[in-house]
Amino acid sequence: MAKTTWDRILQSQGFGSRKWCRELIADGEVSSNGEPVRDYRAGADTDGLEFTVFGETWRYREHVYLALNKPPGFECSRKPSHHPGVLTLLPEQFGWRDVQPVGRLDHDTTGLLLLSDDGAFIHAQSSPRRHVPKLYLATTHAPADDALVARLLEGVQLHDEPAPLAATHCRAVESHRIEIVLEQGKYHQVKRMLAAAGNHCVALQRTAIGALRLDALGLEEGEWRYLEQDDLALLARETAEAPPGSFSATADVSQ
Ligand code: URA
């Protein structure tokens, strides 16, 4: 495999402009295999490459796929207006390499949020045609009774939608709590569906996307981790609650 110069490698991994990366190298801040990188032109094979910048070790990744356990009070938009953005919870390098949330959670919604800098992956995961099932735990103001569950499963009409929207799966798990699976990803969908069904959502957590479950990721609120091949394979599988569907992983994560 052809070697890539060190300034390009560091830039691709989010360490700043090529000029800045050359300065990091000249200042002796970059090493690989225990040796300082002295000449950015020498380059390296990126396959399996590990390197250290300011004493912290990184693995070269062509793209990054991340899971964040989103805390409340953070916005998913690229230009947050009222609350800090979710990118502030991640290392600065990810912002530089244009990592973005896959879809959005409201600022007060917590739980599983995927992020990536792979446009094809973001598109595939958020495409309405793929019907990726997302599992939410919603705390309700009024009791979560059988009638509420039945209404959400039958479908409720939202103002700007041409047809009623129905949950793929829904059940009450506590007196004021439901588990609900949606495949559409419309704006404020859980909250609006609960309102249309005559209740009110007081707290919302996303607990799974496809078969990737937040509780299996071992993340405290505010923590993130890389998604590896096994995790990404789970995104291609339906949740136990969802009916058979036709979505498949499209991300090429061979690195
Ligand atoms: N539905 C909502 O109402 N809010 C979210 O953040 C996600 C789904």
Coordinates of C-alpha atoms and ligand atoms in Angstrom, one line a residue:
M1 CA 0.0 0.0 0.0
A2 CA 1.3 3.5 -0.9
K3 CA 2.4 5.6 2.0
T4 CA 0.6 8.7 3.0
T5 CA 2.5 11.7 4.2
W6 CA 2.2 12.5 7.9
D7 CA 0.7 15.9 7.5
R8 CA -2.1 14.4 5.4
I9 CA -2.6 11.6 7.9
L10 CA -2.9 14.0 10.8
Q11 CA -5.2 16.3 8.9
S12 CA -7.5 13.4 7.9
Q13 CA -7.7 12.4 11.6
G14 CA -8.8 15.9 12.7
F15 CA -5.6 17.4 14.0
G16 CA -6.0 20.6 12.0
S17 CA -4.7 22.0 8.8
R18 CA -1.8 20.4 7.0
K19 CA 0.4 23.5 7.9
W20 CA -0.6 23.1 11.6
C21 CA 0.1 19.3 11.4
R22 CA 3.6 19.9 10.0
E23 CA 4.2 22.3 12.9
L24 CA 3.1 19.6 15.4
I25 CA 5.6 17.2 13.8
A26 CA 8.4 19.9 13.7
D27 CA 7.7 20.5 17.5
G28 CA 8.3 16.8 18.2
E29 CA 4.6 16.2 19.4
V30 CA 4.0 13.2 17.1
S31 CA 5.4 9.7 17.4
S32 CA 4.7 6.3 16.0
N33 CA 6.1 2.9 17.1
G34 CA 7.8 4.6 20.0
E35 CA 9.9 6.9 17.7
P36 CA 9.2 10.6 17.1
V37 CA 8.0 11.4 13.6
R38 CA 10.7 13.8 12.3
D39 CA 9.9 14.2 8.7
Y40 CA 6.3 14.6 7.6
R41 CA 7.2 13.6 4.0
A42 CA 8.4 10.2 5.2
G43 CA 4.8 9.1 5.5
A44 CA 3.3 5.8 6.7
D45 CA 1.0 3.0 5.7
T46 CA -2.3 3.9 7.3
D47 CA -3.4 0.3 7.6
G48 CA -3.5 -0.5 11.3
L49 CA -1.5 2.6 12.0
E50 CA -1.2 3.8 15.6
F51 CA 0.4 7.1 16.5
T52 CA 0.7 9.4 19.5
V53 CA 0.0 13.2 19.5
F54 CA 0.7 15.1 22.7
G55 CA 1.2 11.8 24.5
E56 CA -2.3 10.4 23.5
T57 CA -2.4 7.3 21.3
W58 CA -4.8 7.2 18.3
R59 CA -5.6 4.5 15.8
Y60 CA -5.9 5.7 12.2
R61 CA -9.6 5.4 11.1
E62 CA -10.7 6.2 7.6
H63 CA -14.1 7.0 9.1
V64 CA -15.4 7.1 12.7
Y65 CA -18.6 5.6 13.9
L66 CA -19.6 6.6 17.5
A67 CA -22.3 6.0 20.0
L68 CA -23.0 8.7 22.6
N69 CA -25.2 8.4 25.6
K70 CA -26.7 11.8 25.2
P71 CA -27.4 13.7 28.4
P72 CA -30.3 16.3 28.6
G73 CA -29.5 19.9 27.8
F74 CA -27.5 19.4 24.6
E75 CA -28.6 20.2 21.0
C76 CA -27.9 17.9 18.0
S77 CA -28.0 20.8 15.5
R78 CA -24.8 21.9 13.8
K79 CA -25.4 25.5 15.0
P80 CA -26.8 25.1 18.5
S81 CA -28.7 28.2 19.7
H82 CA -30.0 27.6 23.2
H83 CA -27.9 24.8 24.6
P84 CA -24.4 23.5 24.0
G85 CA -24.0 21.1 21.0
V86 CA -23.4 17.4 21.4
L87 CA -20.0 17.7 19.7
T88 CA -18.8 19.5 22.8
L89 CA -19.0 16.1 24.6
L90 CA -16.5 14.6 22.2
P91 CA -12.8 15.1 21.5
E92 CA -12.1 18.2 19.5
Q93 CA -10.7 16.1 16.6
F94 CA -14.1 14.8 15.8
G95 CA -15.4 18.3 15.0
W96 CA -12.5 18.9 12.7
R97 CA -13.1 15.8 10.8
D98 CA -16.8 16.8 10.4
V99 CA -18.4 14.2 12.6
Q100 CA -22.2 14.8 12.7
P101 CA -25.1 13.3 14.6
V102 CA -27.1 10.7 12.7
G103 CA -30.5 12.3 12.9
R104 CA -31.5 14.3 15.9
L105 CA -32.7 14.0 19.4
D106 CA -34.4 16.9 21.1
H107 CA -32.3 18.9 23.6
D108 CA -34.2 17.3 26.5
T109 CA -34.2 13.7 25.1
T110 CA -31.5 11.4 26.5
G111 CA -30.0 8.2 25.3
L112 CA -28.5 6.6 22.2
L113 CA -27.2 8.9 19.6
L114 CA -25.0 7.8 16.7
L115 CA -22.4 10.1 15.1
S116 CA -20.2 9.6 12.1
D117 CA -18.1 11.4 9.5
D118 CA -19.2 8.8 6.9
G119 CA -21.8 10.5 4.7
A120 CA -23.0 7.3 3.2
F121 CA -23.6 5.7 6.6
I122 CA -25.4 8.8 7.9
H123 CA -27.6 8.8 4.8
A124 CA -28.4 5.1 5.1
Q125 CA -29.2 5.2 8.8
S126 CA -31.4 8.3 8.5
S127 CA -33.1 7.5 5.2
P128 CA -36.9 7.1 5.8
R129 CA -36.9 4.3 3.2
R130 CA -34.8 2.1 5.4
H131 CA -37.3 2.1 8.3
V132 CA -34.6 1.7 11.0
P133 CA -36.6 0.8 14.1
K134 CA -35.8 3.1 17.1
L135 CA -36.8 2.1 20.6
Y136 CA -37.8 4.8 23.1
L137 CA -38.8 4.8 26.7
A138 CA -41.3 7.6 27.3
T139 CA -42.5 8.8 30.7
T140 CA -46.0 10.0 30.5
H141 CA -47.9 12.6 32.5
A142 CA -51.2 10.7 32.6
P143 CA -51.3 6.9 33.2
A144 CA -50.0 4.7 30.4
D145 CA -53.1 2.6 30.1
D146 CA -54.2 0.0 27.5
A147 CA -56.2 2.6 25.7
L148 CA -53.1 4.8 25.2
V149 CA -51.1 1.8 23.9
A150 CA -53.9 0.8 21.6
R151 CA -54.2 4.3 20.1
L152 CA -50.4 4.5 19.5
L153 CA -50.5 1.1 17.8
E154 CA -53.5 1.9 15.7
G155 CA -52.0 5.2 14.5
V156 CA -52.6 8.9 15.4
Q157 CA -53.0 11.8 13.1
L158 CA -50.4 14.5 13.4
H159 CA -51.1 18.0 12.1
D160 CA -48.7 18.2 9.2
E161 CA -48.8 14.5 8.2
P162 CA -50.9 13.2 5.3
A163 CA -51.7 9.9 7.1
P164 CA -51.9 8.6 10.6
L165 CA -48.6 7.4 12.1
A166 CA -48.5 4.2 14.1
A167 CA -45.9 2.7 16.5
T168 CA -44.4 -0.6 15.3
H169 CA -44.4 -1.8 18.9
C170 CA -45.7 -0.3 22.1
R171 CA -46.3 -1.6 25.6
A172 CA -46.7 -0.1 29.0
V173 CA -43.7 -1.0 31.2
E174 CA -44.8 0.9 34.3
S175 CA -47.9 2.9 35.4
H176 CA -46.5 6.1 33.6
R177 CA -44.0 4.6 31.2
I178 CA -44.2 3.1 27.8
E179 CA -41.8 1.4 25.5
I180 CA -42.4 2.5 21.9
V181 CA -40.7 1.6 18.6
L182 CA -41.0 4.0 15.7
E183 CA -39.5 3.7 12.2
Q184 CA -40.2 7.1 10.7
G185 CA -38.1 9.6 12.6
K186 CA -40.4 12.7 12.2
Y187 CA -39.8 15.9 14.1
H188 CA -40.7 15.5 17.8
Q189 CA -42.5 12.3 16.8
V190 CA -42.9 10.5 20.2
K191 CA -44.0 13.7 22.0
R192 CA -46.4 14.6 19.2
M193 CA -47.9 11.1 19.0
L194 CA -48.4 11.0 22.8
A195 CA -50.1 14.4 22.7
A196 CA -52.3 13.3 19.8
A197 CA -53.2 10.2 21.8
G198 CA -54.4 12.5 24.7
N199 CA -51.4 12.2 27.0
H200 CA -48.1 14.2 27.5
C201 CA -44.5 13.1 27.4
V202 CA -42.6 14.3 30.4
A203 CA -39.3 12.5 29.7
L204 CA -37.9 10.6 26.8
Q205 CA -34.9 8.3 26.3
R206 CA -33.8 6.4 23.2
T207 CA -32.7 3.0 24.3
A208 CA -32.0 1.2 21.0
I209 CA -31.5 1.7 17.3
G210 CA -32.0 -1.5 15.3
A211 CA -30.6 -4.2 17.6
L212 CA -27.9 -1.9 19.0
R213 CA -29.0 -1.4 22.6
L214 CA -27.8 1.4 24.9
D215 CA -27.6 -0.8 27.9
A216 CA -25.2 -3.2 26.2
L217 CA -22.8 -0.3 25.3
G218 CA -21.8 0.4 28.9
L219 CA -22.0 4.1 28.6
E220 CA -22.9 6.5 31.4
E221 CA -24.7 9.7 30.4
G222 CA -22.3 11.9 28.6
E223 CA -20.0 9.1 27.7
W224 CA -19.2 7.9 24.1
R225 CA -17.3 5.1 22.4
Y226 CA -16.3 3.9 19.0
L227 CA -18.6 1.5 17.3
E228 CA -16.7 -1.4 15.9
Q229 CA -17.7 -4.0 13.3
D230 CA -19.8 -6.1 15.7
D231 CA -21.7 -3.1 16.9
L232 CA -22.4 -1.9 13.4
A233 CA -23.7 -5.3 12.4
L234 CA -26.3 -4.9 15.1
L235 CA -27.6 -1.8 13.4
A236 CA -28.4 -4.0 10.4
R237 CA -30.6 -6.3 12.5
E238 CA -34.2 -5.6 13.6
T239 CA -35.0 -5.2 17.2
A240 CA -36.8 -8.2 18.8
E241 CA -39.9 -6.0 19.0
A242 CA -39.9 -4.8 15.4
P243 CA -41.5 -6.8 12.5
P244 CA -39.2 -8.3 9.8
G245 CA -37.9 -5.5 7.7
S246 CA -35.5 -5.0 4.9
F247 CA -32.7 -2.9 6.2
S248 CA -29.1 -3.9 6.0
A249 CA -25.8 -2.4 7.0
T250 CA -24.3 -0.3 4.2
A251 CA -21.3 1.1 6.0
D252 CA -17.9 -0.2 4.9
V253 CA -16.0 -0.2 8.1
S254 CA -13.1 -2.2 6.9
Q255 CA -10.1 0.0 7.9
Ligands
URA1 N1 -39.3 11.8 19.3 C1 -39.3 13.0 20.0 O1 -40.4 13.5 20.3 N2 -38.2 13.5 20.4 C2 -37.0 13.0 20.2 O2 -35.9 13.5 20.6 C3 -36.9 11.8 19.5 C4 -38.1 11.2 19.1

